[in-house]
């Protein structure tokens, strides 16, 4: 081969060997930020990318300080921190992994702040932050200072103006005094986050009690809170359990409350399925943990949704509903009718049965009794002890109180003010309407 081709071939071979060697030396990292060992070079492309995207808001909807939204806010911050190295146990110092004693290299106990914010006190955070801010000048501590600036900018950008103002007013809570310069104070991202948490919740025993109360009322939340949406319900349970764990506490009766909640679901097939599962658990045929039960419920819910059967009534339920509607309709009609029908009698109109001839004239025997309209009619006259002067009545002559007693009384100009009297009058009219006694009195006065 010509000499120039040989030289070109050797050059390419040398370059290939060099690139292969460099590839072997590239450190493995799951995220670009983790690939940077030590201090970030802001002039490098990856450094510029971290500076641009690290401080961006955690979510389009900014956090307004409501306690219900705090768990999601913390989870999003943890995800951002894991992506940009703010929580990284591969380095000796990070801003979010609080060392029990930062000044003791032999003490390797580390607490993740997001997972344990309820049991890590302010002094522990201050000691941890002051160590990498003012005491230690190693590469990992210098990197932690850079991360701290990015994290606090991220937190500020993730708050609504109202919530940000509330936190900024508590600047003394998240500022550290420089022991080398008492006039200089440095803001801490984790102390800033601690202030956000304190502004959103009251870190007392009452907070833990409130969480436990919510977990004990899951059956009510299932129906009223999420309208039997199992996916949303499970998220609610998980957030409350995590909030309790962050305070160093746990619940031992969660499984009981979960069973009750799932059985209270408004989907009949789902509720029956959970009842059968509960019976199997009580009989000891299956083992069940809260997370396993929640997964089981979620899978059944998704299956029902995919089949289009969620909250769909069965044929039996539809029949019951139809019968219920029919009964209600009949009751409404009966209520409108007011008075019951009986043989030979009814409302005083053209449709009512005509009186028999025997009740239109005096009887030959004044003691004669005639049955008509479901009642016994008596001839009330002086001869048999009556006081009606010879009239057919439904009362016995011996019980007669006189003809004037049956005359309809005209309403007085001034009705009684007594509420009891008014109620009694309404009750009397209602009874007369149901028994037909009013019609009988009208007939008796004819």
Short mmCIF file of C-alpha atoms in Angstrom, two decimals:
data_model
loop_
_atom_site.label_atom_id
_atom_site.label_comp_id
_atom_site.label_asym_id
_atom_site.label_seq_id
_atom_site.Cartn_x
_atom_site.Cartn_y
_atom_site.Cartn_z
CA UNK A 1 0.00 0.00 0.00
CA UNK A 2 1.14 3.58 -0.57
CA UNK A 3 2.74 5.22 2.46
CA UNK A 4 0.00 7.83 2.79
CA UNK A 5 -2.67 5.11 3.14
CA UNK A 6 -0.66 3.32 5.77
CA UNK A 7 -0.29 6.51 7.82
CA UNK A 8 -4.05 7.18 7.57
CA UNK A 9 -4.85 3.63 8.68
CA UNK A 10 -2.53 3.89 11.70
CA UNK A 11 -4.10 7.22 12.70
CA UNK A 12 -7.62 5.77 12.62
CA UNK A 13 -6.51 2.73 14.59
CA UNK A 14 -4.91 4.94 17.24
CA UNK A 15 -8.08 7.06 17.52
CA UNK A 16 -10.25 3.96 17.90
CA UNK A 17 -8.05 2.59 20.67
CA UNK A 18 -8.13 5.97 22.45
CA UNK A 19 -11.95 6.18 22.28
CA UNK A 20 -12.32 2.63 23.55
CA UNK A 21 -10.08 3.45 26.49
CA UNK A 22 -12.08 6.58 27.25
CA UNK A 23 -15.34 4.62 27.10
CA UNK A 24 -14.02 2.25 29.74
CA UNK A 25 -13.27 5.23 32.00
CA UNK A 26 -16.76 6.83 31.76
CA UNK A 27 -18.44 6.51 35.18
CA UNK A 28 -21.89 4.92 35.22
CA UNK A 29 -24.74 7.14 36.41
CA UNK A 30 -28.53 6.91 36.19
CA UNK A 31 -28.87 10.69 35.90
CA UNK A 32 -26.59 13.24 34.21
CA UNK A 33 -26.18 15.18 37.45
CA UNK A 34 -24.91 12.06 39.23
CA UNK A 35 -22.20 11.63 36.59
CA UNK A 36 -20.52 14.83 37.75
CA UNK A 37 -17.96 14.07 40.41
CA UNK A 38 -17.54 16.95 42.83
CA UNK A 39 -18.19 20.56 41.89
CA UNK A 40 -20.47 21.39 38.95
CA UNK A 41 -18.85 23.39 36.16
CA UNK A 42 -21.58 25.85 35.21
CA UNK A 43 -19.78 26.63 31.93
CA UNK A 44 -20.08 23.05 30.73
CA UNK A 45 -23.13 21.96 28.69
CA UNK A 46 -24.37 19.63 31.44
CA UNK A 47 -23.74 22.30 34.09
CA UNK A 48 -25.74 24.84 32.11
CA UNK A 49 -28.56 22.30 31.72
CA UNK A 50 -28.66 21.65 35.47
CA UNK A 51 -28.71 25.39 36.19
CA UNK A 52 -31.62 25.84 33.76
CA UNK A 53 -33.92 22.95 34.64
CA UNK A 54 -33.08 22.19 38.28
CA UNK A 55 -34.83 25.28 39.74
CA UNK A 56 -37.97 24.97 37.59
CA UNK A 57 -41.34 24.63 39.41
CA UNK A 58 -42.20 21.12 40.56
CA UNK A 59 -45.65 21.33 38.98
CA UNK A 60 -47.66 23.66 36.79
CA UNK A 61 -50.12 24.02 39.67
CA UNK A 62 -48.13 25.68 42.42
CA UNK A 63 -48.43 24.68 46.07
CA UNK A 64 -50.77 26.93 48.07
CA UNK A 65 -50.04 25.57 51.53
CA UNK A 66 -53.06 23.29 51.93
CA UNK A 67 -52.27 20.30 54.15
CA UNK A 68 -54.06 17.87 51.81
CA UNK A 69 -51.67 18.75 48.95
CA UNK A 70 -48.48 18.60 51.05
CA UNK A 71 -47.69 14.87 50.57
CA UNK A 72 -47.77 15.22 46.79
CA UNK A 73 -45.62 18.37 46.96
CA UNK A 74 -43.02 16.53 49.06
CA UNK A 75 -42.98 13.53 46.75
CA UNK A 76 -42.40 15.78 43.73
CA UNK A 77 -39.55 17.56 45.51
CA UNK A 78 -37.97 14.20 46.38
CA UNK A 79 -38.19 13.12 42.74
CA UNK A 80 -36.52 16.34 41.62
CA UNK A 81 -33.82 15.88 44.25
CA UNK A 82 -33.10 12.31 43.18
CA UNK A 83 -32.82 13.47 39.58
CA UNK A 84 -30.36 16.25 40.34
CA UNK A 85 -28.39 14.61 43.12
CA UNK A 86 -29.82 16.45 46.13
CA UNK A 87 -30.50 13.03 47.67
CA UNK A 88 -27.58 10.75 46.79
CA UNK A 89 -26.11 8.28 49.25
CA UNK A 90 -23.20 7.64 46.89
CA UNK A 91 -21.72 10.98 47.99
CA UNK A 92 -20.47 11.66 51.49
CA UNK A 93 -22.58 14.84 51.80
CA UNK A 94 -25.93 15.80 50.27
CA UNK A 95 -28.43 18.44 51.34
CA UNK A 96 -31.43 16.10 51.84
CA UNK A 97 -29.78 13.17 53.63
CA UNK A 98 -29.39 14.39 57.22
CA UNK A 99 -26.52 12.78 59.08
CA UNK A 100 -27.10 12.06 62.74
CA UNK A 101 -23.67 13.51 63.59
CA UNK A 102 -22.04 15.27 60.60
CA UNK A 103 -18.85 15.86 62.57
CA UNK A 104 -18.33 12.15 63.28
CA UNK A 105 -17.09 10.33 60.15
CA UNK A 106 -17.60 6.98 61.89
CA UNK A 107 -21.31 7.61 62.41
CA UNK A 108 -22.98 6.52 59.19
CA UNK A 109 -26.59 6.95 60.37
CA UNK A 110 -28.43 9.00 57.74
CA UNK A 111 -32.08 10.15 57.66
CA UNK A 112 -33.83 11.08 54.45
CA UNK A 113 -35.59 14.32 55.32
CA UNK A 114 -38.65 13.80 53.07
CA UNK A 115 -39.36 10.39 54.57
CA UNK A 116 -38.75 11.49 58.18
CA UNK A 117 -39.57 15.19 58.36
CA UNK A 118 -41.76 14.65 61.42
CA UNK A 119 -38.97 13.27 63.60
CA UNK A 120 -36.01 15.39 62.42
CA UNK A 121 -35.80 18.57 64.47
CA UNK A 122 -34.54 21.99 63.41
CA UNK A 123 -31.26 21.73 65.32
CA UNK A 124 -30.30 18.53 63.50
CA UNK A 125 -30.94 20.22 60.15
CA UNK A 126 -28.92 23.28 61.19
CA UNK A 127 -25.96 21.17 62.30
CA UNK A 128 -26.02 19.18 59.08
CA UNK A 129 -26.29 22.27 56.87
CA UNK A 130 -23.69 24.28 58.79
CA UNK A 131 -21.22 21.41 58.36
CA UNK A 132 -21.15 21.56 54.55
CA UNK A 133 -21.76 25.31 54.41
CA UNK A 134 -19.05 26.54 56.77
CA UNK A 135 -16.95 23.68 58.18
CA UNK A 136 -16.14 21.14 55.48
CA UNK A 137 -14.48 22.24 52.23
CA UNK A 138 -14.26 18.85 50.52
CA UNK A 139 -15.54 18.46 46.95
CA UNK A 140 -18.80 16.83 48.12
CA UNK A 141 -19.52 19.67 50.55
CA UNK A 142 -18.84 22.27 47.88
CA UNK A 143 -21.20 20.38 45.58
CA UNK A 144 -23.81 20.38 48.38
CA UNK A 145 -23.61 24.18 48.56
CA UNK A 146 -24.36 24.37 44.85
CA UNK A 147 -27.25 21.92 45.22
CA UNK A 148 -28.63 23.93 48.13
CA UNK A 149 -28.92 27.07 45.95
CA UNK A 150 -30.68 25.12 43.18
CA UNK A 151 -33.09 23.47 45.64
CA UNK A 152 -34.16 26.66 47.40
CA UNK A 153 -34.79 28.35 44.04
CA UNK A 154 -36.86 25.35 43.01
CA UNK A 155 -38.94 25.58 46.21
CA UNK A 156 -39.55 29.30 45.78
CA UNK A 157 -40.64 28.84 42.18
CA UNK A 158 -43.07 26.09 43.24
CA UNK A 159 -45.13 28.19 45.68
CA UNK A 160 -48.10 30.42 45.00
CA UNK A 161 -47.49 34.14 45.71
CA UNK A 162 -49.58 33.94 48.88
CA UNK A 163 -47.76 30.91 50.25
CA UNK A 164 -44.36 32.31 49.27
CA UNK A 165 -45.12 35.50 51.18
CA UNK A 166 -46.06 33.50 54.29
CA UNK A 167 -42.73 31.64 54.19
CA UNK A 168 -40.61 34.72 53.41
CA UNK A 169 -42.02 36.38 56.54
CA UNK A 170 -40.38 33.55 58.55
CA UNK A 171 -36.88 34.11 57.13
CA UNK A 172 -35.30 33.72 60.57
CA UNK A 173 -36.47 30.08 60.54
CA UNK A 174 -34.47 29.09 57.46
CA UNK A 175 -31.39 31.32 57.76
CA UNK A 176 -28.06 30.19 59.24
CA UNK A 177 -25.50 32.46 60.90
CA UNK A 178 -21.98 32.16 59.58
CA UNK A 179 -19.78 31.34 62.59
CA UNK A 180 -16.89 33.05 60.81
CA UNK A 181 -18.93 36.21 60.16
CA UNK A 182 -21.81 36.95 62.54
CA UNK A 183 -23.16 39.59 60.16
CA UNK A 184 -23.59 37.07 57.35
CA UNK A 185 -26.56 34.72 57.09
CA UNK A 186 -27.09 31.93 54.58
CA UNK A 187 -30.42 30.47 53.60
CA UNK A 188 -30.86 26.70 53.77
CA UNK A 189 -33.06 24.79 51.32
CA UNK A 190 -34.02 22.07 53.79
CA UNK A 191 -34.80 24.62 56.51
CA UNK A 192 -36.85 26.49 53.90
CA UNK A 193 -38.73 23.26 53.19
CA UNK A 194 -39.19 22.66 56.92
CA UNK A 195 -40.78 26.12 57.18
CA UNK A 196 -43.15 25.27 54.32
CA UNK A 197 -44.21 22.10 56.14
CA UNK A 198 -44.73 23.97 59.42
CA UNK A 199 -46.86 26.58 57.66
CA UNK A 200 -48.99 23.86 56.07
CA UNK A 201 -49.52 21.66 59.12
CA UNK A 202 -49.35 21.91 62.87
CA UNK A 203 -46.62 19.51 63.96
CA UNK A 204 -48.22 18.37 67.21
CA UNK A 205 -49.76 15.21 68.61
CA UNK A 206 -53.11 16.58 67.43
CA UNK A 207 -51.88 16.25 63.83
CA UNK A 208 -51.17 12.54 64.30
CA UNK A 209 -54.55 12.12 65.97
CA UNK A 210 -56.27 13.79 63.02
CA UNK A 211 -54.53 11.41 60.61
CA UNK A 212 -55.57 8.41 62.69
CA UNK A 213 -59.14 9.69 62.77
CA UNK A 214 -59.19 9.99 58.98
CA UNK A 215 -57.91 6.43 58.64
CA UNK A 216 -60.58 5.14 61.03
CA UNK A 217 -63.37 6.77 58.97
CA UNK A 218 -62.41 5.33 55.60
CA UNK A 219 -65.85 3.77 55.02
CA UNK A 220 -67.44 7.22 55.14
CA UNK A 221 -64.74 8.69 52.88
CA UNK A 222 -65.29 5.89 50.36
CA UNK A 223 -68.89 7.01 49.75
CA UNK A 224 -68.84 10.73 50.46
CA UNK A 225 -65.24 11.61 49.69
CA UNK A 226 -64.50 9.89 46.38
CA UNK A 227 -67.88 8.46 45.31
CA UNK A 228 -66.49 4.90 45.46
CA UNK A 229 -63.54 5.67 43.15
CA UNK A 230 -61.08 2.98 44.31
CA UNK A 231 -58.05 4.56 42.63
CA UNK A 232 -58.54 7.91 44.37
CA UNK A 233 -59.40 6.15 47.62
CA UNK A 234 -56.14 4.17 47.61
CA UNK A 235 -54.13 7.34 46.96
CA UNK A 236 -55.84 9.01 49.91
CA UNK A 237 -54.96 6.09 52.19
CA UNK A 238 -51.33 5.99 51.03
CA UNK A 239 -50.84 9.73 51.58
CA UNK A 240 -52.18 9.51 55.13
CA UNK A 241 -50.06 6.46 55.95
CA UNK A 242 -46.96 8.25 54.61
CA UNK A 243 -47.79 11.36 56.64
CA UNK A 244 -48.03 9.20 59.75
CA UNK A 245 -44.74 7.44 58.94
CA UNK A 246 -42.99 10.79 58.47
CA UNK A 247 -43.85 11.49 62.13
CA UNK A 248 -42.28 8.22 63.21
CA UNK A 249 -45.65 6.55 63.80
CA UNK A 250 -47.66 3.75 62.25
CA UNK A 251 -51.18 2.33 62.32
CA UNK A 252 -51.88 -1.23 63.41
CA UNK A 253 -55.57 -1.44 62.49
CA UNK A 254 -55.45 -0.19 58.88
CA UNK A 255 -56.49 -3.57 57.48
CA UNK A 256 -59.73 -3.54 59.49
CA UNK A 257 -60.68 -0.07 58.26
CA UNK A 258 -59.83 -1.00 54.67
CA UNK A 259 -62.17 -4.00 54.76
CA UNK A 260 -65.02 -1.88 56.07
CA UNK A 261 -64.42 0.80 53.45
CA UNK A 262 -64.29 -1.60 50.50
CA UNK A 263 -67.45 -3.38 51.66
CA UNK A 264 -69.20 0.02 51.80
CA UNK A 265 -68.49 0.64 48.09
CA UNK A 266 -71.59 1.49 46.06
CA UNK A 267 -70.78 -1.09 43.37
CA UNK A 268 -72.63 -4.24 44.51
CA UNK A 269 -70.44 -6.78 42.70
CA UNK A 270 -67.26 -5.16 44.04
CA UNK A 271 -68.66 -5.04 47.59
CA UNK A 272 -69.72 -8.71 47.40
CA UNK A 273 -66.27 -9.63 46.07
CA UNK A 274 -64.58 -7.88 48.99
CA UNK A 275 -66.97 -9.56 51.46
CA UNK A 276 -65.99 -12.98 50.12
CA UNK A 277 -62.30 -12.04 50.32
CA UNK A 278 -62.80 -10.90 53.91
CA UNK A 279 -64.48 -14.18 54.81
CA UNK A 280 -61.55 -16.11 53.33
CA UNK A 281 -59.15 -13.97 55.35
CA UNK A 282 -61.10 -14.55 58.58
CA UNK A 283 -61.16 -18.30 57.95
CA UNK A 284 -57.37 -18.22 57.60
CA UNK A 285 -57.31 -19.50 54.04
CA UNK A 286 -55.44 -16.41 52.77
CA UNK A 287 -52.91 -13.99 54.24
CA UNK A 288 -53.43 -10.31 53.62
CA UNK A 289 -51.44 -7.13 54.22
CA UNK A 290 -52.88 -3.63 53.70
CA UNK A 291 -50.86 -3.09 50.51
CA UNK A 292 -51.90 -6.50 49.16
CA UNK A 293 -55.56 -5.76 49.88
CA UNK A 294 -55.32 -2.36 48.21
CA UNK A 295 -53.77 -3.92 45.10
CA UNK A 296 -56.51 -6.56 45.05
CA UNK A 297 -59.21 -3.90 45.28
CA UNK A 298 -57.60 -1.75 42.60
CA UNK A 299 -57.31 -4.66 40.16
CA UNK A 300 -60.98 -5.58 40.65
CA UNK A 301 -61.98 -1.94 40.16
CA UNK A 302 -60.02 -1.62 36.92
CA UNK A 303 -61.44 -4.90 35.62
CA UNK A 304 -64.99 -3.75 36.31
CA UNK A 305 -64.30 -0.42 34.60
CA UNK A 306 -62.81 -2.07 31.52
CA UNK A 307 -65.87 -4.32 31.17
CA UNK A 308 -68.22 -1.37 31.56
CA UNK A 309 -69.82 -2.99 34.61
CA UNK A 310 -68.81 -0.48 37.30
CA UNK A 311 -71.88 0.60 39.29
CA UNK A 312 -74.10 -1.14 36.76
CA UNK A 313 -77.32 -2.51 38.27
CA UNK A 314 -78.07 -6.22 38.07
CA UNK A 315 -81.35 -7.56 36.65
CA UNK A 316 -82.57 -8.21 40.19
CA UNK A 317 -81.76 -4.64 41.25
CA UNK A 318 -83.63 -3.25 38.25
CA UNK A 319 -86.71 -5.33 39.12
CA UNK A 320 -86.62 -4.14 42.71
CA UNK A 321 -86.31 -0.53 41.58
CA UNK A 322 -89.25 -0.95 39.15
CA UNK A 323 -91.43 -2.50 41.87
CA UNK A 324 -90.47 0.24 44.30
CA UNK A 325 -91.44 2.90 41.77
CA UNK A 326 -94.76 1.13 41.12
CA UNK A 327 -95.60 0.94 44.82
CA UNK A 328 -94.73 4.61 45.24
CA UNK A 329 -97.02 5.47 42.32
CA UNK A 330 -99.91 3.49 43.83
CA UNK A 331 -99.41 5.11 47.22
CA UNK A 332 -99.53 8.51 45.57
CA UNK A 333 -102.81 7.68 43.83
CA UNK A 334 -104.34 6.39 47.04
CA UNK A 335 -103.31 9.53 48.83
CA UNK A 336 -105.02 11.64 46.21
CA UNK A 337 -108.19 9.57 46.48
CA UNK A 338 -108.28 10.42 50.18
CA UNK A 339 -111.21 8.27 51.28
CA UNK A 340 -111.51 4.56 50.77
CA UNK A 341 -114.28 3.09 48.71
CA UNK A 342 -116.75 0.77 50.31
CA UNK A 343 -119.78 -1.19 49.06
CA UNK A 344 -122.76 0.97 48.11
CA UNK A 345 -121.07 4.19 49.28
CA UNK A 346 -118.53 6.71 48.14
CA UNK A 347 -118.15 10.40 47.57
CA UNK A 348 -121.35 12.42 47.60
CA UNK A 349 -121.69 12.82 43.86
CA UNK A 350 -123.59 11.36 40.93
CA UNK A 351 -121.45 8.24 40.94
CA UNK A 352 -122.41 7.22 44.48
CA UNK A 353 -124.83 4.29 44.83
CA UNK A 354 -128.48 5.30 45.27
CA UNK A 355 -130.02 4.84 48.74
CA UNK A 356 -132.47 1.94 49.04
CA UNK A 357 -136.18 2.79 49.27
CA UNK A 358 -136.30 1.45 52.81
CA UNK A 359 -134.10 4.34 54.02
CA UNK A 360 -136.34 6.95 52.37
CA UNK A 361 -139.46 6.36 54.50
CA UNK A 362 -140.36 5.53 58.12
CA UNK A 363 -140.36 1.80 58.98
CA UNK A 364 -143.37 -0.02 60.29
CA UNK A 365 -141.20 -1.39 63.07
CA UNK A 366 -139.22 1.43 64.70
CA UNK A 367 -136.74 -1.12 66.05
CA UNK A 368 -135.89 -2.38 62.56
CA UNK A 369 -132.20 -2.26 61.59
CA UNK A 370 -131.10 -1.93 57.93
CA UNK A 371 -127.57 -2.74 56.74
CA UNK A 372 -126.31 -0.55 53.88
CA UNK A 373 -123.01 0.96 52.91
CA UNK A 374 -121.15 -1.25 55.32
CA UNK A 375 -123.04 0.21 58.33
CA UNK A 376 -126.13 -0.44 60.47
CA UNK A 377 -128.87 2.17 60.15
CA UNK A 378 -131.41 2.79 62.96
CA UNK A 379 -134.73 4.70 62.98
CA UNK A 380 -134.15 7.37 65.62
CA UNK A 381 -137.40 8.61 67.16
CA UNK A 382 -138.98 9.35 70.50
CA UNK A 383 -140.75 5.96 70.64
CA UNK A 384 -137.46 4.00 70.81
CA UNK A 385 -135.58 6.49 72.99
CA UNK A 386 -134.09 8.63 70.21
CA UNK A 387 -134.03 12.43 69.96
CA UNK A 388 -133.78 12.97 66.17
CA UNK A 389 -137.54 13.19 65.63
CA UNK A 390 -137.74 10.26 63.22
CA UNK A 391 -134.63 9.97 61.04
CA UNK A 392 -132.49 7.10 59.76
CA UNK A 393 -129.16 7.33 61.64
CA UNK A 394 -126.02 5.24 61.97
CA UNK A 395 -126.05 5.65 65.75
CA UNK A 396 -128.31 3.69 68.09
CA UNK A 397 -131.33 5.58 69.47
CA UNK A 398 -130.09 4.89 72.99
CA UNK A 399 -126.85 6.75 72.13
CA UNK A 400 -128.61 9.69 70.51
CA UNK A 401 -127.51 13.16 71.60
CA UNK A 402 -130.19 15.07 69.77
CA UNK A 403 -130.73 16.41 66.27
CA UNK A 404 -128.89 19.64 67.02
CA UNK A 405 -125.74 17.61 67.69
CA UNK A 406 -125.57 16.52 64.02
CA UNK A 407 -125.99 19.99 62.58
CA UNK A 408 -122.80 21.32 60.99
CA UNK A 409 -121.32 24.09 63.06
CA UNK A 410 -120.41 27.29 61.30
CA UNK A 411 -116.77 28.35 61.70
CA UNK A 412 -116.24 31.05 64.28
CA UNK A 413 -114.93 34.42 63.29
CA UNK A 414 -111.92 33.98 65.54
CA UNK A 415 -110.22 30.57 65.25
CA UNK A 416 -108.51 29.14 68.29
CA UNK A 417 -104.91 30.11 68.79
CA UNK A 418 -104.12 26.80 70.41
CA UNK A 419 -101.70 24.76 68.32
CA UNK A 420 -102.90 21.59 70.04
CA UNK A 421 -106.49 22.30 68.96
CA UNK A 422 -105.41 22.84 65.36
CA UNK A 423 -103.46 19.62 65.30
CA UNK A 424 -106.40 17.74 66.81
CA UNK A 425 -108.73 19.13 64.14
CA UNK A 426 -106.39 18.04 61.34
CA UNK A 427 -106.04 14.60 62.90
CA UNK A 428 -109.84 14.24 63.19
CA UNK A 429 -110.35 15.17 59.56
CA UNK A 430 -107.66 12.72 58.48
CA UNK A 431 -109.27 9.89 60.45
CA UNK A 432 -112.70 10.74 59.01
CA UNK A 433 -111.25 10.71 55.51
CA UNK A 434 -109.75 7.25 56.03
CA UNK A 435 -112.81 5.68 57.75
CA UNK A 436 -115.57 7.34 55.70
CA UNK A 437 -117.25 8.56 58.89
CA UNK A 438 -117.73 12.04 57.43
CA UNK A 439 -119.81 10.66 54.58
CA UNK A 440 -121.87 8.66 57.01
CA UNK A 441 -122.66 11.80 59.04
CA UNK A 442 -123.67 13.65 55.90
CA UNK A 443 -125.96 10.79 54.93
CA UNK A 444 -127.39 10.64 58.42
CA UNK A 445 -128.33 14.32 58.30
CA UNK A 446 -130.21 14.01 55.05
#
